[in-house]
GROMACS .gro file of C-alpha atoms in nm:
model
  125
    1GLN     CA    1  10.350  20.810  10.244
    2VAL     CA    2  10.640  20.579  10.332
    3GLN     CA    3  10.542  20.215  10.308
    4LEU     CA    4  10.722  19.881  10.310
    5ALA     CA    5  10.570  19.552  10.197
    6GLU     CA    6  10.736  19.212  10.250
    7SER     CA    7  10.675  18.897  10.052
    8GLY     CA    8  10.835  18.559   9.990
    9GLY     CA    9  10.779  18.387  10.321
   10GLY     CA   10  10.643  18.037  10.352
   11LEU     CA   11  10.733  17.682  10.445
   12ALA     CA   12  11.080  17.544  10.379
   13GLN     CA   13  11.258  17.221  10.465
   14PRO     CA   14  11.573  17.226  10.677
   15GLY     CA   15  11.862  17.296  10.443
   16GLY     CA   16  11.633  17.468  10.196
   17SER     CA   17  11.625  17.827  10.075
   18LEU     CA   18  11.387  18.120  10.059
   19ARG     CA   19  11.420  18.470   9.919
   20LEU     CA   20  11.231  18.753  10.086
   21SER     CA   21  11.153  19.079   9.909
   22CYS     CA   22  11.057  19.418  10.048
   23VAL     CA   23  10.914  19.680   9.816
   24ALA     CA   24  10.943  20.040   9.934
   25SER     CA   25  10.732  20.337   9.831
   26GLY     CA   26  10.717  20.703   9.922
   27PHE     CA   27  11.090  20.769   9.963
   28THR     CA   28  11.430  20.742   9.798
   29LEU     CA   29  11.562  20.408   9.915
   30ASN     CA   30  11.927  20.497   9.851
   31ASP     CA   31  11.918  20.752  10.133
   32TYR     CA   32  11.801  20.499  10.393
   33ALA     CA   33  11.958  20.227  10.599
   34VAL     CA   34  11.763  19.904  10.555
   35GLY     CA   35  11.740  19.588  10.755
   36TRP     CA   36  11.570  19.259  10.813
   37PHE     CA   37  11.454  19.164  11.160
   38ARG     CA   38  11.277  18.857  11.289
   39GLN     CA   39  11.067  18.768  11.588
   40ALA     CA   40  10.987  18.419  11.706
   41PRO     CA   41  10.709  18.340  11.957
   42GLY     CA   42  10.813  18.439  12.307
   43LYS     CA   43  11.131  18.611  12.191
   44GLU     CA   44  11.237  18.969  12.130
   45ARG     CA   45  11.272  19.113  11.783
   46GLU     CA   46  11.629  19.075  11.662
   47GLY     CA   47  11.826  19.217  11.374
   48VAL     CA   48  11.947  18.948  11.136
   49ALA     CA   49  12.080  19.140  10.836
   50LEU     CA   50  12.142  19.515  10.808
   51HIS     CA   51  12.269  19.744  10.534
   52ALA     CA   52  12.382  20.097  10.619
   53ASN     CA   53  12.276  20.398  10.411
   54GLY     CA   54  12.361  20.392  10.044
   55HIS     CA   55  12.683  20.203   9.988
   56GLY     CA   56  12.745  20.134  10.356
   57SER     CA   57  12.860  19.813  10.515
   58ARG     CA   58  12.649  19.505  10.571
   59TYR     CA   59  12.606  19.344  10.910
   60TYR     CA   60  12.476  19.001  11.006
   61ALA     CA   61  12.379  18.831  11.326
   62ASP     CA   62  12.620  18.555  11.423
   63SER     CA   63  12.345  18.297  11.385
   64VAL     CA   64  12.299  18.371  11.013
   65LYS     CA   65  12.650  18.458  10.895
   66GLY     CA   66  12.742  18.260  10.588
   67ARG     CA   67  12.379  18.164  10.527
   68PHE     CA   68  12.184  18.489  10.475
   69THR     CA   69  12.260  18.777  10.240
   70ILE     CA   70  12.098  19.121  10.233
   71SER     CA   71  12.098  19.323   9.913
   72ARG     CA   72  11.910  19.609   9.758
   73ASN     CA   73  11.811  19.741   9.419
   74ASN     CA   74  11.757  20.113   9.464
   75ALA     CA   75  11.613  20.162   9.116
   76LYS     CA   76  11.345  19.904   9.190
   77LYS     CA   77  11.309  20.027   9.549
   78THR     CA   78  11.341  19.670   9.668
   79VAL     CA   79  11.538  19.506   9.948
   80TYR     CA   80  11.609  19.134   9.945
   81LEU     CA   81  11.703  18.870  10.197
   82GLN     CA   82  11.842  18.551  10.050
   83MET     CA   83  11.822  18.274  10.308
   84ASN     CA   84  12.014  17.953  10.245
   85ASN     CA   85  12.068  17.639  10.450
   86LEU     CA   86  11.765  17.715  10.661
   87ARG     CA   87  11.733  17.573  11.011
   88PRO     CA   88  11.425  17.516  11.228
   89GLU     CA   89  11.546  17.792  11.460
   90ASP     CA   90  11.510  18.038  11.171
   91THR     CA   91  11.133  18.005  11.207
   92ALA     CA   92  10.991  18.350  11.281
   93VAL     CA   93  10.803  18.644  11.140
   94TYR     CA   94  11.047  18.845  10.930
   95TYR     CA   95  11.017  19.223  10.904
   96CYS     CA   96  11.167  19.470  10.663
   97ALA     CA   97  11.269  19.807  10.808
   98ALA     CA   98  11.414  20.136  10.686
   99SER     CA   99  11.572  20.434  10.860
  100SER     CA  100  11.632  20.792  10.752
  101ARG     CA  101  11.870  20.859  11.041
  102SER     CA  102  12.226  20.956  10.949
  103SER     CA  103  12.387  20.785  11.247
  104GLY     CA  104  12.316  20.525  11.510
  105ASN     CA  105  12.327  20.151  11.563
  106VAL     CA  106  12.171  19.992  11.257
  107ALA     CA  107  12.138  19.657  11.435
  108THR     CA  108  11.877  19.777  11.686
  109PRO     CA  109  11.503  19.812  11.615
  110SER     CA  110  11.498  20.161  11.769
  111HIS     CA  111  11.711  20.290  11.482
  112TYR     CA  112  11.432  20.237  11.229
  113ASN     CA  113  11.149  20.472  11.139
  114TYR     CA  114  10.949  20.249  10.908
  115TRP     CA  115  10.838  19.887  10.919
  116GLY     CA  116  10.658  19.639  10.702
  117GLN     CA  117  10.379  19.410  10.821
  118GLY     CA  118  10.598  19.100  10.833
  119THR     CA  119  10.603  18.768  10.653
  120GLN     CA  120  10.601  18.426  10.818
  121VAL     CA  121  10.892  18.189  10.760
  122THR     CA  122  10.854  17.834  10.885
  123VAL     CA  123  11.134  17.578  10.863
  124SER     CA  124  11.018  17.225  10.937
  125SER     CA  125  11.059  16.874  10.805
   0.00000   0.00000   0.00000
């Protein structure tokens, strides 16, 4: 069974850092596109950091460019999101996602087959 489990969320001060992890099971991670999405109260889910299948390109939302970095360790079946210089507007539930599709827009939620439960990130002084 394909499963994703996020961890690493919590409370951070503005300007601080957090590192989120997503452990995958039940599939070969190298064959999947992976991504991090977030959803704040009253807002739609948005893609913040995406990594195309295997050795594909990385994509970032304009609001996080230069601050967030997505990476993966296929041997450990883990996806990471390093978040630096956090801002209050980064507060949201963050979700890990994976897709087995060979084509499509990796920045849209509809592209993804599998989702984690989410982890809360709160940025506040």
